[in-house]
Amino acid sequence: MPLLKVVYLSNNTKLYLWKITEDFDMLFSQVKLKDSSLARLESMKSESHQKGFLAVRMLLQHNDYSDFDLFYDEFGKPHLKPQGCSIKDVEISISHSNDFSAIAISDSKVGLDFERLKEKTLRIAPRYMDVSHLKNLSEQEKIKKATVVWGIKESIFKIKNEEGISFLNHIFEEDFSFEDKKATAKLIFNNKEEKFQIQFDSVEDYIFVCAFEDVK
Ligand SMILES: CC(C)(COP(=O)(O)OP(=O)(O)OC[C@H]1O[C@@H](n2cnc3c(N)ncnc32)[C@H](O)[C@@H]1OP(=O)(O)O)[C@@H](O)C(=O)NCCC(=O)NCCS
């Protein structure tokens, strides 16, 4: 199955999901890659990682971009070149997880995380979150909520892209209910406090989380 889902997160932000059912050759034959991307693809050890990388390029092509429009800064954060004569910056965030690749494209700064639900995320929760936010929940609900919180922290990290940010000590989620599909969080780092709006949902046995800077 190619493009699985487009989620309209706001007027100017869309999330695109690719469920990878194609084999490597099929994906490879469909995308055009620049030399540096070909070299990166060849250096990847697992075919699953390679397919995730190629599926991101399929999603770019679906949006009239290509691998040639995507570049990375020194920390690995992806950026898109503006299209045509547009002077407006377009922001992108990328995530892969097992059989899925996901991108969020926005006019505003955006961070995306896509995670498979797994027991390990709950097991290591004390390392990255306020575990009081997990009380009075069933085991399955705890796994889902902990995965959202992990995604909140990853997605805020992806917006900020700053060395030294600790998930446990610098990023704080307000308590939320999974059913709300939205939350707020703040980053307190380097004597500065910044707020973020969060949107999340489940897709099959995965969770996506998108963070936006709170511009209010
Ligand atoms: C960089 C990081 C956010 C990637 O997340 P991940 O869950 O490993 O992987 P994902 O599939 O969700 O995301 C990978 C994508 O993130 C993007 N990315 C990588 N570095 C990035 C950065 N510094 N800023 C923003 N985006 C980044 C890339 O697009 C990458 O995919 P691509 O290289 O194929 O294009 C993560 O590895 C990281 O360093 N997290 C912060 C460190 C930390 O504090 N961790 C644990 C604390 S308890």
PDB file of C-alpha atoms and ligand atoms in Angstrom:
ATOM      1  CA  MET A   1       0.000   0.000   0.000  1.00  0.00           C
ATOM      2  CA  PRO A   2       1.470   3.382  -0.871  1.00  0.00           C
ATOM      3  CA  LEU A   3       0.216   6.613   0.741  1.00  0.00           C
ATOM      4  CA  LEU A   4      -1.931   5.505   3.671  1.00  0.00           C
ATOM      5  CA  LYS A   5      -3.268   8.704   5.127  1.00  0.00           C
ATOM      6  CA  VAL A   6      -3.149  12.477   5.021  1.00  0.00           C
ATOM      7  CA  VAL A   7      -4.048  14.153   8.313  1.00  0.00           C
ATOM      8  CA  TYR A   8      -4.955  17.854   8.265  1.00  0.00           C
ATOM      9  CA  LEU A   9      -3.495  19.062  11.537  1.00  0.00           C
ATOM     10  CA  SER A  10      -4.226  22.742  10.885  1.00  0.00           C
ATOM     11  CA  ASN A  11      -4.789  25.101   7.957  1.00  0.00           C
ATOM     12  CA  ASN A  12      -1.114  25.095   7.180  1.00  0.00           C
ATOM     13  CA  THR A  13       0.105  21.718   8.414  1.00  0.00           C
ATOM     14  CA  LYS A  14      -0.390  18.299   6.879  1.00  0.00           C
ATOM     15  CA  LEU A  15       0.869  14.931   8.006  1.00  0.00           C
ATOM     16  CA  TYR A  16       1.505  12.230   5.385  1.00  0.00           C
ATOM     17  CA  LEU A  17       1.884   8.543   6.222  1.00  0.00           C
ATOM     18  CA  TRP A  18       3.331   5.854   3.990  1.00  0.00           C
ATOM     19  CA  LYS A  19       2.740   2.238   4.915  1.00  0.00           C
ATOM     20  CA  ILE A  20       5.659   0.332   3.472  1.00  0.00           C
ATOM     21  CA  THR A  21       4.479  -2.834   1.789  1.00  0.00           C
ATOM     22  CA  GLU A  22       6.678  -2.514  -1.311  1.00  0.00           C
ATOM     23  CA  ASP A  23       9.990  -4.300  -1.663  1.00  0.00           C
ATOM     24  CA  PHE A  24      13.264  -2.365  -1.902  1.00  0.00           C
ATOM     25  CA  ASP A  25      13.529  -2.616  -5.721  1.00  0.00           C
ATOM     26  CA  MET A  26      10.041  -1.274  -6.271  1.00  0.00           C
ATOM     27  CA  LEU A  27      10.669   1.767  -4.039  1.00  0.00           C
ATOM     28  CA  PHE A  28      14.155   2.343  -5.464  1.00  0.00           C
ATOM     29  CA  SER A  29      12.815   2.342  -9.022  1.00  0.00           C
ATOM     30  CA  GLN A  30      10.287   5.057  -8.153  1.00  0.00           C
ATOM     31  CA  VAL A  31      12.530   7.718  -6.590  1.00  0.00           C
ATOM     32  CA  LYS A  32      15.217  10.008  -7.937  1.00  0.00           C
ATOM     33  CA  LEU A  33      18.122  10.453  -5.526  1.00  0.00           C
ATOM     34  CA  LYS A  34      21.039  12.851  -5.433  1.00  0.00           C
ATOM     35  CA  ASP A  35      24.529  11.337  -5.077  1.00  0.00           C
ATOM     36  CA  SER A  36      24.844  12.092  -1.342  1.00  0.00           C
ATOM     37  CA  SER A  37      21.520  10.336  -0.692  1.00  0.00           C
ATOM     38  CA  LEU A  38      22.568   7.324  -2.770  1.00  0.00           C
ATOM     39  CA  ALA A  39      25.735   7.101  -0.676  1.00  0.00           C
ATOM     40  CA  ARG A  40      23.685   7.374   2.536  1.00  0.00           C
ATOM     41  CA  LEU A  41      21.269   4.691   1.337  1.00  0.00           C
ATOM     42  CA  GLU A  42      24.156   2.341   0.527  1.00  0.00           C
ATOM     43  CA  SER A  43      25.683   2.900   3.967  1.00  0.00           C
ATOM     44  CA  MET A  44      22.502   1.785   5.782  1.00  0.00           C
ATOM     45  CA  LYS A  45      22.842  -1.654   7.324  1.00  0.00           C
ATOM     46  CA  SER A  46      19.215  -2.749   7.405  1.00  0.00           C
ATOM     47  CA  GLU A  47      16.849  -3.024   4.467  1.00  0.00           C
ATOM     48  CA  SER A  48      14.040  -1.810   6.705  1.00  0.00           C
ATOM     49  CA  HIS A  49      15.934   1.464   7.311  1.00  0.00           C
ATOM     50  CA  GLN A  50      16.586   1.778   3.560  1.00  0.00           C
ATOM     51  CA  LYS A  51      12.911   1.275   2.757  1.00  0.00           C
ATOM     52  CA  GLY A  52      11.937   3.887   5.369  1.00  0.00           C
ATOM     53  CA  PHE A  53      14.354   6.342   3.753  1.00  0.00           C
ATOM     54  CA  LEU A  54      12.958   5.635   0.269  1.00  0.00           C
ATOM     55  CA  ALA A  55       9.360   5.915   1.472  1.00  0.00           C
ATOM     56  CA  VAL A  56      10.130   9.423   2.782  1.00  0.00           C
ATOM     57  CA  ARG A  57      11.249  10.311  -0.770  1.00  0.00           C
ATOM     58  CA  MET A  58       7.973   8.849  -2.112  1.00  0.00           C
ATOM     59  CA  LEU A  59       6.083  11.157   0.252  1.00  0.00           C
ATOM     60  CA  LEU A  60       8.164  14.135  -0.915  1.00  0.00           C
ATOM     61  CA  GLN A  61       7.395  13.282  -4.543  1.00  0.00           C
ATOM     62  CA  HIS A  62       3.706  12.994  -3.663  1.00  0.00           C
ATOM     63  CA  ASN A  63       3.976  16.644  -2.556  1.00  0.00           C
ATOM     64  CA  ASP A  64       5.815  17.795  -5.696  1.00  0.00           C
ATOM     65  CA  TYR A  65       9.142  17.884  -3.878  1.00  0.00           C
ATOM     66  CA  SER A  66      12.040  15.524  -4.420  1.00  0.00           C
ATOM     67  CA  ASP A  67      15.147  14.350  -2.673  1.00  0.00           C
ATOM     68  CA  PHE A  68      16.925  17.241  -4.419  1.00  0.00           C
ATOM     69  CA  ASP A  69      14.837  19.722  -2.386  1.00  0.00           C
ATOM     70  CA  LEU A  70      15.714  18.142   0.960  1.00  0.00           C
ATOM     71  CA  PHE A  71      18.875  19.001   2.860  1.00  0.00           C
ATOM     72  CA  TYR A  72      20.124  18.460   6.395  1.00  0.00           C
ATOM     73  CA  ASP A  73      21.890  20.746   8.848  1.00  0.00           C
ATOM     74  CA  GLU A  74      24.948  19.658  10.804  1.00  0.00           C
ATOM     75  CA  PHE A  75      22.756  18.059  13.526  1.00  0.00           C
ATOM     76  CA  GLY A  76      20.712  15.992  11.067  1.00  0.00           C
ATOM     77  CA  LYS A  77      17.599  18.207  11.053  1.00  0.00           C
ATOM     78  CA  PRO A  78      15.901  18.163   7.648  1.00  0.00           C
ATOM     79  CA  HIS A  79      14.950  21.325   5.721  1.00  0.00           C
ATOM     80  CA  LEU A  80      13.162  21.952   2.430  1.00  0.00           C
ATOM     81  CA  LYS A  81      14.300  24.392  -0.218  1.00  0.00           C
ATOM     82  CA  PRO A  82      11.491  26.842  -1.081  1.00  0.00           C
ATOM     83  CA  GLN A  83       9.684  25.843  -4.281  1.00  0.00           C
ATOM     84  CA  GLY A  84       9.740  27.949  -7.459  1.00  0.00           C
ATOM     85  CA  CYS A  85       9.663  31.678  -6.806  1.00  0.00           C
ATOM     86  CA  SER A  86       8.107  31.249  -3.339  1.00  0.00           C
ATOM     87  CA  ILE A  87      10.004  33.140  -0.665  1.00  0.00           C
ATOM     88  CA  LYS A  88       8.046  31.497   2.131  1.00  0.00           C
ATOM     89  CA  ASP A  89       9.899  28.914   4.189  1.00  0.00           C
ATOM     90  CA  VAL A  90       8.282  25.498   4.310  1.00  0.00           C
ATOM     91  CA  GLU A  91       9.085  23.424   7.370  1.00  0.00           C
ATOM     92  CA  ILE A  92       9.401  19.632   7.389  1.00  0.00           C
ATOM     93  CA  SER A  93       9.781  16.999  10.066  1.00  0.00           C
ATOM     94  CA  ILE A  94      10.426  13.318   9.405  1.00  0.00           C
ATOM     95  CA  SER A  95       9.926  10.112  11.407  1.00  0.00           C
ATOM     96  CA  HIS A  96      10.183   6.397  10.636  1.00  0.00           C
ATOM     97  CA  SER A  97       8.982   3.421  12.614  1.00  0.00           C
ATOM     98  CA  ASN A  98       9.039  -0.159  11.380  1.00  0.00           C
ATOM     99  CA  ASP A  99       6.578  -0.347   8.503  1.00  0.00           C
ATOM    100  CA  PHE A 100       5.767   3.367   8.356  1.00  0.00           C
ATOM    101  CA  SER A 101       7.396   6.570   7.190  1.00  0.00           C
ATOM    102  CA  ALA A 102       5.839   9.895   8.071  1.00  0.00           C
ATOM    103  CA  ILE A 103       6.435  13.529   7.196  1.00  0.00           C
ATOM    104  CA  ALA A 104       4.796  16.719   8.427  1.00  0.00           C
ATOM    105  CA  ILE A 105       4.912  19.765   6.154  1.00  0.00           C
ATOM    106  CA  SER A 106       3.968  23.172   7.509  1.00  0.00           C
ATOM    107  CA  ASP A 107       4.296  26.927   7.169  1.00  0.00           C
ATOM    108  CA  SER A 108       5.202  26.952  10.880  1.00  0.00           C
ATOM    109  CA  LYS A 109       7.908  25.190  12.826  1.00  0.00           C
ATOM    110  CA  VAL A 110       6.832  21.592  13.361  1.00  0.00           C
ATOM    111  CA  GLY A 111       8.220  18.469  15.017  1.00  0.00           C
ATOM    112  CA  LEU A 112       6.902  14.970  14.296  1.00  0.00           C
ATOM    113  CA  ASP A 113       7.372  11.624  15.969  1.00  0.00           C
ATOM    114  CA  PHE A 114       5.826   8.325  14.903  1.00  0.00           C
ATOM    115  CA  GLU A 115       6.200   5.420  17.329  1.00  0.00           C
ATOM    116  CA  ARG A 116       4.999   1.843  17.550  1.00  0.00           C
ATOM    117  CA  LEU A 117       3.218   0.994  20.794  1.00  0.00           C
ATOM    118  CA  LYS A 118       5.491  -1.224  22.836  1.00  0.00           C
ATOM    119  CA  GLU A 119       5.832  -2.251  26.462  1.00  0.00           C
ATOM    120  CA  LYS A 120       9.438  -0.979  26.634  1.00  0.00           C
ATOM    121  CA  THR A 121       8.301   2.657  26.296  1.00  0.00           C
ATOM    122  CA  LEU A 122       6.317   2.223  29.533  1.00  0.00           C
ATOM    123  CA  ARG A 123       9.119   0.336  31.270  1.00  0.00           C
ATOM    124  CA  ILE A 124      11.575   3.208  30.782  1.00  0.00           C
ATOM    125  CA  ALA A 125       8.965   5.953  31.510  1.00  0.00           C
ATOM    126  CA  PRO A 126      10.660   7.127  34.768  1.00  0.00           C
ATOM    127  CA  ARG A 127      13.686   8.078  32.676  1.00  0.00           C
ATOM    128  CA  TYR A 128      11.796  10.639  30.602  1.00  0.00           C
ATOM    129  CA  MET A 129       8.425  11.611  32.144  1.00  0.00           C
ATOM    130  CA  ASP A 130       6.391  12.489  35.214  1.00  0.00           C
ATOM    131  CA  VAL A 131       4.982   9.037  35.981  1.00  0.00           C
ATOM    132  CA  SER A 132       2.196  10.516  38.130  1.00  0.00           C
ATOM    133  CA  HIS A 133       0.547  11.200  34.745  1.00  0.00           C
ATOM    134  CA  LEU A 134       0.106   7.425  34.365  1.00  0.00           C
ATOM    135  CA  LYS A 135      -1.850   6.772  37.551  1.00  0.00           C
ATOM    136  CA  ASN A 136      -5.336   5.209  37.499  1.00  0.00           C
ATOM    137  CA  LEU A 137      -4.858   3.808  33.982  1.00  0.00           C
ATOM    138  CA  SER A 138      -4.938   0.232  32.699  1.00  0.00           C
ATOM    139  CA  GLU A 139      -1.697  -1.268  31.422  1.00  0.00           C
ATOM    140  CA  GLN A 140      -2.688  -0.666  27.783  1.00  0.00           C
ATOM    141  CA  GLU A 141      -3.695   2.941  28.525  1.00  0.00           C
ATOM    142  CA  LYS A 142      -0.368   3.491  30.266  1.00  0.00           C
ATOM    143  CA  ILE A 143       1.548   2.248  27.225  1.00  0.00           C
ATOM    144  CA  LYS A 144      -0.433   4.588  24.961  1.00  0.00           C
ATOM    145  CA  LYS A 145      -0.022   7.629  27.178  1.00  0.00           C
ATOM    146  CA  ALA A 146       3.678   7.014  27.809  1.00  0.00           C
ATOM    147  CA  THR A 147       4.184   6.685  24.030  1.00  0.00           C
ATOM    148  CA  VAL A 148       2.458  10.035  23.502  1.00  0.00           C
ATOM    149  CA  VAL A 149       4.673  11.656  26.136  1.00  0.00           C
ATOM    150  CA  TRP A 150       7.780  10.160  24.538  1.00  0.00           C
ATOM    151  CA  GLY A 151       6.561  11.544  21.189  1.00  0.00           C
ATOM    152  CA  ILE A 152       5.924  14.978  22.754  1.00  0.00           C
ATOM    153  CA  LYS A 153       9.526  15.108  23.895  1.00  0.00           C
ATOM    154  CA  GLU A 154      10.985  13.828  20.616  1.00  0.00           C
ATOM    155  CA  SER A 155       8.869  16.223  18.554  1.00  0.00           C
ATOM    156  CA  ILE A 156       9.790  19.263  20.683  1.00  0.00           C
ATOM    157  CA  PHE A 157      13.421  18.203  20.497  1.00  0.00           C
ATOM    158  CA  LYS A 158      13.100  18.048  16.697  1.00  0.00           C
ATOM    159  CA  ILE A 159      11.804  21.632  16.578  1.00  0.00           C
ATOM    160  CA  LYS A 160      14.496  22.995  18.854  1.00  0.00           C
ATOM    161  CA  ASN A 161      17.403  20.858  17.655  1.00  0.00           C
ATOM    162  CA  GLU A 162      19.626  22.089  20.505  1.00  0.00           C
ATOM    163  CA  GLU A 163      22.332  20.141  22.222  1.00  0.00           C
ATOM    164  CA  GLY A 164      21.861  19.511  25.938  1.00  0.00           C
ATOM    165  CA  ILE A 165      18.055  19.232  26.078  1.00  0.00           C
ATOM    166  CA  SER A 166      17.063  16.491  28.540  1.00  0.00           C
ATOM    167  CA  PHE A 167      13.654  14.890  28.068  1.00  0.00           C
ATOM    168  CA  LEU A 168      13.210  14.457  31.844  1.00  0.00           C
ATOM    169  CA  ASN A 169      14.682  17.698  33.128  1.00  0.00           C
ATOM    170  CA  HIS A 170      13.803  20.268  30.473  1.00  0.00           C
ATOM    171  CA  ILE A 171      10.559  19.220  28.707  1.00  0.00           C
ATOM    172  CA  PHE A 172       7.335  19.090  30.765  1.00  0.00           C
ATOM    173  CA  GLU A 173       3.944  17.890  29.538  1.00  0.00           C
ATOM    174  CA  GLU A 174       0.774  19.204  31.164  1.00  0.00           C
ATOM    175  CA  ASP A 175      -1.341  16.245  32.194  1.00  0.00           C
ATOM    176  CA  PHE A 176      -3.816  15.265  29.475  1.00  0.00           C
ATOM    177  CA  SER A 177      -6.307  12.603  28.574  1.00  0.00           C
ATOM    178  CA  PHE A 178      -5.590  10.334  25.583  1.00  0.00           C
ATOM    179  CA  GLU A 179      -9.109  10.938  24.279  1.00  0.00           C
ATOM    180  CA  ASP A 180      -8.418  14.701  23.905  1.00  0.00           C
ATOM    181  CA  LYS A 181      -5.852  14.042  21.151  1.00  0.00           C
ATOM    182  CA  LYS A 182      -4.167  17.276  22.132  1.00  0.00           C
ATOM    183  CA  ALA A 183      -1.937  18.531  24.908  1.00  0.00           C
ATOM    184  CA  THR A 184       0.430  21.324  25.870  1.00  0.00           C
ATOM    185  CA  ALA A 185       4.030  21.166  26.983  1.00  0.00           C
ATOM    186  CA  LYS A 186       6.830  23.510  27.858  1.00  0.00           C
ATOM    187  CA  LEU A 187      10.544  23.527  27.411  1.00  0.00           C
ATOM    188  CA  ILE A 188      12.536  25.181  30.181  1.00  0.00           C
ATOM    189  CA  PHE A 189      16.107  25.372  28.977  1.00  0.00           C
ATOM    190  CA  ASN A 190      18.913  27.908  29.121  1.00  0.00           C
ATOM    191  CA  ASN A 191      16.900  30.254  31.388  1.00  0.00           C
ATOM    192  CA  LYS A 192      14.074  30.425  28.862  1.00  0.00           C
ATOM    193  CA  GLU A 193      10.532  28.998  28.942  1.00  0.00           C
ATOM    194  CA  GLU A 194       8.775  28.124  25.664  1.00  0.00           C
ATOM    195  CA  LYS A 195       5.296  26.668  25.207  1.00  0.00           C
ATOM    196  CA  PHE A 196       4.203  24.092  22.627  1.00  0.00           C
ATOM    197  CA  GLN A 197       0.855  22.879  21.351  1.00  0.00           C
ATOM    198  CA  ILE A 198       0.653  19.137  20.729  1.00  0.00           C
ATOM    199  CA  GLN A 199      -1.619  17.039  18.526  1.00  0.00           C
ATOM    200  CA  PHE A 200      -1.554  13.249  18.544  1.00  0.00           C
ATOM    201  CA  ASP A 201      -3.541  10.207  17.503  1.00  0.00           C
ATOM    202  CA  SER A 202      -3.222   6.494  16.926  1.00  0.00           C
ATOM    203  CA  VAL A 203      -2.918   4.768  13.557  1.00  0.00           C
ATOM    204  CA  GLU A 204      -3.092   0.961  13.720  1.00  0.00           C
ATOM    205  CA  ASP A 205      -0.706   0.092  16.593  1.00  0.00           C
ATOM    206  CA  TYR A 206       1.299   3.291  16.237  1.00  0.00           C
ATOM    207  CA  ILE A 207       1.042   6.802  17.656  1.00  0.00           C
ATOM    208  CA  PHE A 208       1.898  10.023  15.880  1.00  0.00           C
ATOM    209  CA  VAL A 209       2.693  13.192  17.777  1.00  0.00           C
ATOM    210  CA  CYS A 210       3.120  16.646  16.265  1.00  0.00           C
ATOM    211  CA  ALA A 211       4.453  19.652  18.175  1.00  0.00           C
ATOM    212  CA  PHE A 212       4.039  23.311  17.243  1.00  0.00           C
ATOM    213  CA  GLU A 213       5.504  26.394  18.830  1.00  0.00           C
ATOM    214  CA  ASP A 214       2.843  28.263  20.797  1.00  0.00           C
ATOM    215  CA  VAL A 215       2.825  31.653  19.126  1.00  0.00           C
ATOM    216  CA  LYS A 216       0.088  33.158  21.347  1.00  0.00           C
TER     217      LYS A 216
HETATM  218  C1  LIG B   1      17.321  12.890  16.422  1.00  0.00           C
HETATM  219  C2  LIG B   1      16.216  12.116  17.048  1.00  0.00           C
HETATM  220  C3  LIG B   1      15.174  13.114  17.510  1.00  0.00           C
HETATM  221  C4  LIG B   1      15.615  11.129  16.025  1.00  0.00           C
HETATM  222  O1  LIG B   1      14.511  10.429  16.542  1.00  0.00           O
HETATM  223  P1  LIG B   1      14.301   8.851  16.359  1.00  0.00           P
HETATM  224  O2  LIG B   1      13.119   8.446  17.173  1.00  0.00           O
HETATM  225  O3  LIG B   1      15.577   8.148  16.606  1.00  0.00           O
HETATM  226  O4  LIG B   1      13.966   8.640  14.867  1.00  0.00           O
HETATM  227  P2  LIG B   1      12.763   9.174  13.989  1.00  0.00           P
HETATM  228  O5  LIG B   1      12.543   8.150  12.956  1.00  0.00           O
HETATM  229  O6  LIG B   1      11.585   9.622  14.774  1.00  0.00           O
HETATM  230  O7  LIG B   1      13.391  10.472  13.320  1.00  0.00           O
HETATM  231  C5  LIG B   1      14.449  10.378  12.433  1.00  0.00           C
HETATM  232  C6  LIG B   1      14.449  11.655  11.631  1.00  0.00           C
HETATM  233  O8  LIG B   1      14.614  12.766  12.508  1.00  0.00           O
HETATM  234  C7  LIG B   1      15.212  13.807  11.770  1.00  0.00           C
HETATM  235  N1  LIG B   1      16.273  14.370  12.600  1.00  0.00           N
HETATM  236  C8  LIG B   1      17.484  13.836  12.881  1.00  0.00           C
HETATM  237  N2  LIG B   1      18.188  14.666  13.671  1.00  0.00           N
HETATM  238  C9  LIG B   1      17.388  15.741  13.912  1.00  0.00           C
HETATM  239  C10 LIG B   1      17.547  16.917  14.670  1.00  0.00           C
HETATM  240  N3  LIG B   1      18.684  17.189  15.321  1.00  0.00           N
HETATM  241  N4  LIG B   1      16.537  17.814  14.722  1.00  0.00           N
HETATM  242  C11 LIG B   1      15.387  17.582  14.046  1.00  0.00           C
HETATM  243  N5  LIG B   1      15.160  16.463  13.298  1.00  0.00           N
HETATM  244  C12 LIG B   1      16.167  15.553  13.253  1.00  0.00           C
HETATM  245  C13 LIG B   1      15.734  13.225  10.463  1.00  0.00           C
HETATM  246  O9  LIG B   1      14.905  13.664   9.415  1.00  0.00           O
HETATM  247  C14 LIG B   1      15.619  11.747  10.679  1.00  0.00           C
HETATM  248  O10 LIG B   1      15.274  10.977   9.537  1.00  0.00           O
HETATM  249  P3  LIG B   1      16.153  10.963   8.191  1.00  0.00           P
HETATM  250  O11 LIG B   1      17.561  11.209   8.611  1.00  0.00           O
HETATM  251  O12 LIG B   1      15.913   9.640   7.591  1.00  0.00           O
HETATM  252  O13 LIG B   1      15.614  12.104   7.372  1.00  0.00           O
HETATM  253  C15 LIG B   1      16.692  11.280  18.247  1.00  0.00           C
HETATM  254  O14 LIG B   1      17.528  10.274  17.866  1.00  0.00           O
HETATM  255  C16 LIG B   1      17.390  12.107  19.320  1.00  0.00           C
HETATM  256  O15 LIG B   1      18.549  12.391  19.247  1.00  0.00           O
HETATM  257  N6  LIG B   1      16.654  12.463  20.352  1.00  0.00           N
HETATM  258  C17 LIG B   1      17.103  13.345  21.399  1.00  0.00           C
HETATM  259  C18 LIG B   1      18.084  12.730  22.304  1.00  0.00           C
HETATM  260  C19 LIG B   1      17.563  12.349  23.605  1.00  0.00           C
HETATM  261  O16 LIG B   1      17.588  13.150  24.467  1.00  0.00           O
HETATM  262  N7  LIG B   1      17.111  11.083  23.745  1.00  0.00           N
HETATM  263  C20 LIG B   1      16.739  10.377  24.907  1.00  0.00           C
HETATM  264  C21 LIG B   1      16.452  11.129  26.164  1.00  0.00           C
HETATM  265  S1  LIG B   1      15.881  10.128  27.507  1.00  0.00           S
END
